[in-house]
Amino acid sequence: MNEIKAPKGTRDIFAPEIQKWHYLENAIHTYYKKFLYQEIRTPIFEHSELFSRGIGSETEVVQKEMYTFTDKSDRSLTLRPENTASVVRAAIENNIFETLAPLRFYYIGPMFRYDKPQKGRYRQFQQFGIEVFADDSPQVDAEVIFAAVDFLKKLGIEAMQLDLNSVGCPQCRPGYLQVLRKAARTEESRLCADCRRKIDGNPLRIFDCKLPACAEIAGSLPLISDHLCGECRDHFATVRETLSWMNVSFQLNPRMVRGLDYYTKTAFEITSGQLGAQNALLGGGRYNNLIKELGGPDMAGIGFAAGMERIILHLQHLEVPQAKILFVAYQDPQWLAHAIQLAQVLREEGFPVYLDYQGKNLKKQFKKADRVAAAFTLILAEDEIKNGSVSIKNMATQEQIKISLKELNEWLKKNY
Ligand code: AMP
């Protein structure tokens, strides 16, 4: 029979890599609570309309990358390609705006995009992200960016670059888009077919094209930074000033546009010098119209999403300390009940304990203890059972001592 493989673009995660995932997930839970973010978990699939309305029907994600299917009741559902639209949907549906404060959320979970798989790019990948609602202060933008940069730094990721831009708002962006369209049209014949299509749809995305000819043309197209309205200009200036108070260095990049249509004002991206072609670690920005767009109140929002596989690639050399394993061995199957009870007591005390039910003789059990990398093997034999004691073998040094069961707790406290 043919072997069944995991679908293209997905991967299995297990030890030892899984230890890095636990480390990263714990770090996220701990770090973001310091800023009063609360975890939110939303469904992995949603009505397809949420994403076409939320992310923008003209975006690459919605047009080419969604896993959309019809369920048995003929509903169009989509595996979430990102989580901001879902968090906003959840907040509106559960009226969280009225009941929770502050309106700050973080999430961790899988996203799905029909992307071309390569190193660091998958069809099922894991993101964590944060969202702040109901606060349009530019200082919040700076704090969100700080909480991205500082978190990555604390993980030991140093070689990264923060690109910063303002993509304008409904006051100034339409005027700029007109200017941009006009300029792009004069170069239309030199642009690739994809970019030609973007002129009418979303000309900002021309800046994303990786083809050298398009990139060269993009280099001379008008920039949003020259067309911001007074409010966007002031907002952006305060974001930059606050970032300087926070000691966050950044690079202004007026050609950085984000892949999702909902962004307004501040947009940012963190790239890593250590990754290859897929070097984006994290991206985010302000989305002051999304909540209203999805049927909620007229309320500001800002957030980011980070690619966890790409962060894990940076934790290659991280040694996550593991709890030492205790192995309970019994010389003869007749002592199995004692062994099981000793294992139970030790687990109650919080130790990771293993015992081998197939253990035919001590030699085989020692071999197993080595395979599971036990630090100590606790041996029960006739003598130990009679005297209420236990022998303890240090698996690294092979030294063995015998102590009474009463002293075991004390001994473990000192020697574990
Ligand atoms: P986005 O939601 O497109 O702004 O992406 C945010 C972050 O998610 C990116 O900076 C990447 O780190 C990560 N990411 C996006 N798409 C993928 C993918 N197909 N595979 C792995 N990571 C991804």
Coordinates of C-alpha atoms and ligand atoms in Angstrom, one line a residue:
M1 CA 0.0 0.0 0.0
N2 CA 1.2 3.5 -0.7
E3 CA 2.5 5.4 2.3
I4 CA 0.3 8.4 3.2
K5 CA 2.4 11.6 3.6
A6 CA 1.5 14.9 5.2
P7 CA 0.1 17.4 2.7
K8 CA 2.6 19.6 0.9
G9 CA 3.5 22.7 2.9
T10 CA 2.7 21.2 6.3
R11 CA 5.1 19.7 8.8
D12 CA 5.1 17.6 11.9
I13 CA 6.7 19.0 15.0
F14 CA 8.1 16.7 17.7
A15 CA 11.0 16.4 20.1
P16 CA 13.5 17.9 20.4
E17 CA 12.1 20.8 18.3
I18 CA 8.8 20.8 20.2
Q19 CA 10.8 21.9 23.3
K20 CA 11.6 25.2 21.5
W21 CA 7.9 25.6 20.7
H22 CA 6.9 25.2 24.3
Y23 CA 9.6 27.7 25.3
L24 CA 8.4 30.2 22.7
E25 CA 4.7 29.8 23.6
N26 CA 5.5 30.2 27.3
A27 CA 7.5 33.3 26.6
I28 CA 4.6 34.8 24.6
H29 CA 2.1 34.1 27.5
T30 CA 4.4 35.7 30.0
Y31 CA 5.7 38.7 28.0
Y32 CA 2.4 40.0 26.7
K33 CA 0.5 39.7 30.0
K34 CA 2.9 42.4 31.2
F35 CA 1.1 44.8 28.9
L36 CA -2.3 43.5 29.9
Y37 CA -3.0 41.5 26.8
Q38 CA -5.4 38.7 27.3
E39 CA -5.4 35.5 25.2
I40 CA -8.2 35.1 22.7
R41 CA -8.9 31.8 20.8
T42 CA -11.1 32.0 17.7
P43 CA -12.2 29.2 15.4
I44 CA -9.8 27.9 12.8
F45 CA -12.4 28.3 10.1
E46 CA -14.8 31.2 9.5
H47 CA -17.4 32.3 6.9
S48 CA -15.4 33.1 3.8
E49 CA -17.0 36.5 3.6
L50 CA -15.2 37.6 6.8
F51 CA -11.9 37.5 5.0
S52 CA -13.0 38.9 1.6
R53 CA -14.6 41.9 3.5
G54 CA -11.9 42.1 6.2
I55 CA -8.6 41.6 4.3
G56 CA -9.8 43.0 1.0
S57 CA -11.1 41.1 -2.1
E58 CA -8.3 42.4 -4.2
T59 CA -5.5 41.1 -2.0
E60 CA -3.2 38.2 -3.0
V61 CA -4.2 36.4 0.1
V62 CA -7.9 36.5 -0.7
Q63 CA -7.5 36.0 -4.5
K64 CA -5.0 33.2 -4.5
E65 CA -4.2 31.8 -1.2
M66 CA -7.3 30.9 0.8
Y67 CA -8.3 27.4 1.6
T68 CA -12.0 27.7 0.9
F69 CA -14.5 24.9 0.9
T70 CA -18.3 24.3 1.0
D71 CA -19.7 22.4 3.9
K72 CA -22.6 19.9 3.8
S73 CA -25.0 22.8 4.2
D74 CA -23.6 24.7 1.3
R75 CA -21.9 27.3 3.4
S76 CA -18.7 28.8 2.1
L77 CA -16.1 28.4 4.8
T78 CA -12.4 29.3 4.8
L79 CA -9.5 28.1 7.0
R80 CA -8.3 31.4 8.5
P81 CA -5.3 32.8 6.5
E82 CA -4.7 35.4 9.3
N83 CA -6.3 36.2 12.6
T84 CA -7.0 39.9 12.9
A85 CA -10.3 39.7 11.0
S86 CA -11.4 36.8 13.3
V87 CA -10.4 38.7 16.5
V88 CA -12.4 41.7 15.3
R89 CA -15.4 39.4 14.4
A90 CA -15.2 37.8 17.8
A91 CA -15.1 41.1 19.6
I92 CA -18.2 42.4 17.8
E93 CA -20.1 39.2 18.1
N94 CA -19.4 38.8 21.8
N95 CA -19.8 42.5 22.5
I96 CA -16.3 42.4 24.2
F97 CA -16.1 46.2 23.6
E98 CA -18.5 46.6 26.5
T99 CA -17.3 43.9 28.8
L100 CA -13.6 43.7 28.8
A101 CA -10.9 46.3 29.6
P102 CA -8.4 47.1 28.4
L103 CA -9.2 45.9 24.9
R104 CA -5.9 44.1 24.3
F105 CA -5.7 40.6 22.9
Y106 CA -3.0 38.1 22.0
Y107 CA -3.4 34.9 20.1
I108 CA -1.3 31.9 19.1
G109 CA -2.4 29.5 16.4
P110 CA -2.2 27.9 13.0
M111 CA -3.0 29.9 9.8
F112 CA -3.5 28.5 6.3
R113 CA -2.4 29.9 3.0
Y114 CA -2.0 28.3 -0.4
D115 CA 1.5 29.7 -0.7
K116 CA 4.4 28.2 -2.6
P117 CA 6.2 26.1 0.1
Q118 CA 9.9 26.7 0.7
K119 CA 12.2 27.1 3.7
G120 CA 10.3 29.3 6.2
R121 CA 7.1 29.3 4.1
Y122 CA 4.4 26.8 4.7
R123 CA 0.7 26.2 3.8
Q124 CA -0.1 25.6 7.5
F125 CA 2.0 27.9 9.7
Q126 CA 1.8 29.2 13.2
Q127 CA 1.4 32.9 14.0
F128 CA 1.2 34.8 17.3
G129 CA 0.0 38.3 17.3
I130 CA -1.5 41.1 19.4
E131 CA -4.4 43.5 18.8
V132 CA -5.3 46.7 20.6
F133 CA -8.7 48.2 20.1
A134 CA -10.2 51.6 20.9
D135 CA -7.0 53.7 21.2
D136 CA -5.8 55.9 18.4
S137 CA -2.9 57.4 20.4
P138 CA 0.3 57.3 18.4
Q139 CA 2.0 56.2 21.6
V140 CA 0.1 53.0 21.4
D141 CA 1.6 52.4 17.9
A142 CA 5.0 52.9 19.4
E143 CA 4.3 50.6 22.4
V144 CA 3.0 47.8 20.0
I145 CA 6.1 48.1 17.9
F146 CA 8.3 48.1 21.1
A147 CA 6.5 45.0 22.3
A148 CA 7.4 43.3 19.0
V149 CA 11.1 44.4 18.9
D150 CA 11.8 43.9 22.6
F151 CA 10.2 40.4 22.7
L152 CA 12.3 39.2 19.7
K153 CA 15.4 40.7 21.4
K154 CA 14.7 38.9 24.6
L155 CA 14.6 35.7 22.6
G156 CA 18.1 36.5 21.6
I157 CA 17.3 37.7 18.0
E158 CA 19.6 40.6 17.4
A159 CA 20.1 40.8 13.6
M160 CA 16.8 42.4 12.7
Q161 CA 15.6 45.4 10.9
L162 CA 12.4 47.4 11.7
D163 CA 10.9 49.1 8.6
L164 CA 8.4 51.8 9.3
N165 CA 5.9 53.7 7.2
S166 CA 2.6 55.5 7.3
V167 CA 0.2 54.3 4.6
G168 CA -2.2 57.2 5.1
C169 CA -5.9 57.2 5.9
P170 CA -9.2 57.6 4.0
Q171 CA -8.6 61.4 4.0
C172 CA -5.2 61.3 2.1
R173 CA -4.8 57.8 0.6
P174 CA -7.4 58.1 -2.2
G175 CA -5.7 61.3 -3.5
Y176 CA -2.3 59.6 -3.3
L177 CA -3.6 56.5 -5.1
Q178 CA -4.8 58.7 -8.0
V179 CA -1.4 60.3 -8.3
L180 CA 0.2 56.8 -8.0
R181 CA -2.1 55.3 -10.7
K182 CA -1.4 58.2 -13.1
A183 CA 2.4 57.7 -12.6
A184 CA 2.2 53.9 -12.9
R185 CA 0.1 54.3 -16.2
T186 CA 2.9 56.2 -17.8
E187 CA 5.1 53.1 -17.2
E188 CA 2.4 50.5 -17.9
S189 CA 4.1 48.9 -20.8
R190 CA 7.3 48.1 -18.8
L191 CA 5.4 46.6 -15.8
C192 CA 4.7 42.9 -15.5
A193 CA 1.2 41.6 -16.2
D194 CA 0.5 41.3 -12.5
C195 CA 1.5 44.9 -11.7
R196 CA -0.5 46.1 -14.7
R197 CA -3.5 44.6 -13.1
K198 CA -2.6 46.2 -9.7
I199 CA -2.8 49.7 -11.3
D200 CA -6.6 49.7 -11.1
G201 CA -7.0 47.3 -8.2
N202 CA -4.5 48.3 -5.6
P203 CA -1.5 50.2 -7.1
L204 CA 0.2 50.2 -3.7
R205 CA 1.0 46.6 -4.2
I206 CA 3.3 47.4 -7.2
F207 CA 5.9 48.2 -4.5
D208 CA 5.8 44.6 -3.4
C209 CA 6.8 43.2 -6.8
K210 CA 10.1 41.4 -6.6
L211 CA 10.8 41.5 -10.4
P212 CA 13.9 43.8 -11.0
A213 CA 12.2 45.7 -13.8
C214 CA 9.1 46.5 -11.7
A215 CA 11.3 47.3 -8.6
E216 CA 13.2 49.8 -10.7
I217 CA 10.0 51.5 -11.9
A218 CA 8.6 51.4 -8.3
G219 CA 11.8 53.3 -7.3
S220 CA 10.6 56.3 -9.2
L221 CA 6.9 56.2 -8.4
P222 CA 5.5 58.9 -6.1
L223 CA 5.6 58.1 -2.4
I224 CA 2.8 58.2 0.2
S225 CA 5.1 60.1 2.6
D226 CA 4.8 63.2 0.3
H227 CA 1.0 62.9 0.3
L228 CA 0.0 62.4 3.9
C229 CA -2.7 64.7 5.4
G230 CA -1.8 66.8 8.4
E231 CA -3.3 64.4 10.9
C232 CA -1.4 61.4 9.5
R233 CA 1.8 63.4 9.4
D234 CA 1.5 64.5 13.0
H235 CA 0.5 61.0 14.1
F236 CA 3.5 59.5 12.4
A237 CA 5.9 62.1 13.8
T238 CA 4.7 61.3 17.3
V239 CA 5.1 57.5 16.7
R240 CA 8.7 58.1 15.6
E241 CA 9.4 60.4 18.6
T242 CA 8.0 57.9 21.1
L243 CA 10.0 55.1 19.5
S244 CA 13.1 57.2 20.1
W245 CA 12.2 57.6 23.8
M246 CA 11.8 53.8 23.9
N247 CA 15.2 53.4 22.3
V248 CA 13.8 51.5 19.3
S249 CA 15.8 52.0 16.1
F250 CA 13.9 51.9 12.8
Q251 CA 14.3 52.6 9.1
L252 CA 11.8 54.7 7.3
N253 CA 10.6 52.9 4.3
P254 CA 8.0 54.8 2.3
R255 CA 7.8 51.9 -0.2
M256 CA 6.8 49.4 2.5
V257 CA 3.1 48.5 2.0
R258 CA 1.6 45.6 3.8
G259 CA -0.2 42.7 2.0
L260 CA -3.6 43.2 3.6
D261 CA -5.8 46.1 2.6
Y262 CA -7.0 47.0 6.1
Y263 CA -4.0 49.0 7.2
T264 CA -4.2 52.8 7.9
K265 CA -1.5 55.1 9.2
T266 CA 1.3 53.2 10.8
A267 CA 2.6 50.1 9.1
F268 CA 5.7 48.2 10.1
E269 CA 7.7 45.1 9.4
I270 CA 10.6 43.3 11.0
T271 CA 13.0 41.3 8.8
S272 CA 15.8 39.2 9.9
G273 CA 19.4 39.1 8.5
Q274 CA 19.6 35.4 9.4
L275 CA 16.8 34.1 7.2
G276 CA 17.1 33.6 3.4
A277 CA 14.4 34.7 0.9
Q278 CA 11.6 34.5 3.5
N279 CA 13.1 37.0 5.8
A280 CA 9.9 38.7 7.2
L281 CA 9.6 37.8 10.9
L282 CA 6.6 40.0 11.8
G283 CA 4.4 42.6 10.3
G284 CA 1.6 44.8 11.5
G285 CA 0.0 48.2 11.6
R286 CA -3.0 50.3 12.4
Y287 CA -6.4 49.4 11.0
N288 CA -8.8 52.2 12.1
N289 CA -11.6 51.2 9.7
L290 CA -11.7 47.4 10.0
I291 CA -13.9 47.2 13.0
K292 CA -16.6 49.4 11.5
E293 CA -16.1 47.7 8.1
L294 CA -17.0 44.4 9.8
G295 CA -20.1 45.8 11.4
G296 CA -18.7 47.0 14.7
P297 CA -18.4 50.4 16.3
D298 CA -16.3 53.1 14.7
M299 CA -13.2 52.2 16.7
A300 CA -9.5 52.2 16.1
G301 CA -7.3 49.1 16.0
I302 CA -3.7 48.2 15.8
G303 CA -1.7 45.0 15.9
F304 CA 0.9 42.7 14.4
A305 CA 1.3 39.0 13.5
A306 CA 4.6 37.1 13.7
G307 CA 5.6 33.9 12.0
M308 CA 6.6 31.4 14.7
E309 CA 8.4 28.9 12.4
R310 CA 10.7 31.7 11.4
I311 CA 11.3 32.6 15.0
I312 CA 12.0 29.0 15.8
L313 CA 14.7 29.0 13.0
H314 CA 16.4 31.6 15.2
L315 CA 16.3 29.4 18.2
Q316 CA 18.5 26.7 16.6
H317 CA 21.1 26.8 19.3
L318 CA 18.8 27.3 22.2
E319 CA 19.1 24.6 24.8
V320 CA 15.9 24.3 26.7
P321 CA 16.6 22.9 30.1
Q322 CA 14.6 19.6 30.6
A323 CA 13.5 18.1 33.9
K324 CA 15.7 15.1 34.9
I325 CA 14.0 11.8 34.4
L326 CA 13.7 9.2 37.2
F327 CA 13.5 5.6 36.0
V328 CA 12.0 3.0 38.4
A329 CA 13.4 -0.5 37.9
Y330 CA 12.4 -3.7 39.6
Q331 CA 14.6 -6.8 39.8
D332 CA 11.7 -9.3 39.4
P333 CA 8.1 -9.0 38.1
Q334 CA 6.9 -9.8 41.6
W335 CA 8.0 -6.3 42.7
L336 CA 6.0 -4.6 40.0
A337 CA 3.3 -3.4 42.4
H338 CA 5.9 -1.7 44.6
A339 CA 7.5 -0.1 41.5
I340 CA 4.2 1.2 40.3
Q341 CA 3.4 2.7 43.7
L342 CA 6.9 4.3 44.0
A343 CA 6.4 5.8 40.5
Q344 CA 3.0 7.2 41.6
V345 CA 4.5 8.8 44.7
L346 CA 7.3 10.4 42.8
R347 CA 5.0 11.8 40.1
E348 CA 2.9 13.3 42.9
E349 CA 6.0 15.0 44.1
G350 CA 6.4 16.5 40.6
F351 CA 9.1 14.3 39.1
P352 CA 9.0 12.9 35.6
V353 CA 9.1 9.1 36.1
Y354 CA 9.2 6.2 33.8
L355 CA 9.0 2.5 34.4
D356 CA 9.1 -0.3 31.9
Y357 CA 6.3 -2.8 32.1
Q358 CA 8.1 -5.1 29.7
G359 CA 11.2 -5.1 32.0
K360 CA 12.2 -8.7 32.0
N361 CA 15.4 -8.3 33.9
L362 CA 17.4 -5.4 35.4
K363 CA 19.9 -5.3 32.5
K364 CA 17.2 -4.7 30.0
Q365 CA 15.7 -2.0 32.2
F366 CA 19.0 -0.2 32.6
K367 CA 19.3 -0.2 28.8
K368 CA 15.8 1.4 28.6
A369 CA 16.8 3.9 31.3
D370 CA 19.7 4.9 29.1
R371 CA 17.4 5.2 26.0
V372 CA 15.0 7.5 27.8
A373 CA 18.0 9.5 29.1
A374 CA 17.2 8.9 32.8
A375 CA 19.3 10.8 35.3
F376 CA 18.8 8.3 38.1
T377 CA 17.5 4.8 38.2
L378 CA 15.7 3.8 41.4
I379 CA 16.0 0.0 41.9
L380 CA 13.7 -2.2 43.9
A381 CA 15.0 -5.7 44.5
E382 CA 14.3 -8.3 47.2
D383 CA 16.6 -6.7 49.7
E384 CA 15.2 -3.3 49.2
I385 CA 11.6 -4.5 49.5
K386 CA 12.4 -6.3 52.8
N387 CA 14.2 -3.4 54.3
G388 CA 12.0 -0.6 53.0
S389 CA 14.8 0.9 51.0
V390 CA 15.7 1.8 47.5
S391 CA 19.0 1.7 45.5
I392 CA 19.7 4.8 43.4
K393 CA 22.0 4.6 40.4
N394 CA 23.4 7.8 39.0
M395 CA 23.3 7.0 35.3
A396 CA 26.0 9.4 34.3
T397 CA 28.6 8.3 36.9
Q398 CA 27.3 4.7 37.4
E399 CA 27.6 5.3 41.2
Q400 CA 25.1 3.5 43.2
I401 CA 23.9 4.0 46.8
K402 CA 21.2 2.5 49.0
I403 CA 19.0 4.6 51.2
S404 CA 15.8 4.0 53.2
L405 CA 12.5 5.0 51.4
K406 CA 11.9 7.5 54.2
E407 CA 15.1 9.4 53.3
L408 CA 14.3 9.4 49.5
N409 CA 12.5 12.8 49.5
E410 CA 15.4 14.4 51.4
W411 CA 17.9 12.8 49.1
L412 CA 16.1 13.9 46.0
K413 CA 15.9 17.5 47.3
K414 CA 19.7 17.5 47.7
N415 CA 20.8 15.5 44.7
Y416 CA 18.1 15.9 42.0
Ligands
AMP1 P1 1.2 38.6 7.4 O1 0.0 38.1 8.1 O2 1.3 38.3 5.9 O3 1.5 40.0 7.7 O4 2.5 37.8 8.0 C1 3.0 38.0 9.2 C2 4.1 37.1 9.4 O5 3.7 35.7 9.3 C3 5.2 37.2 8.4 O6 6.1 38.2 8.7 C4 5.8 35.8 8.4 O7 6.8 35.7 9.5 C5 4.7 34.9 8.8 N1 4.2 34.2 7.6 C6 3.3 34.7 6.6 N2 3.0 33.8 5.7 C7 3.7 32.7 6.1 C8 3.9 31.3 5.5 N3 3.2 31.0 4.4 N4 4.7 30.4 6.1 C9 5.3 30.8 7.3 N5 5.2 32.0 7.8 C10 4.4 32.9 7.2

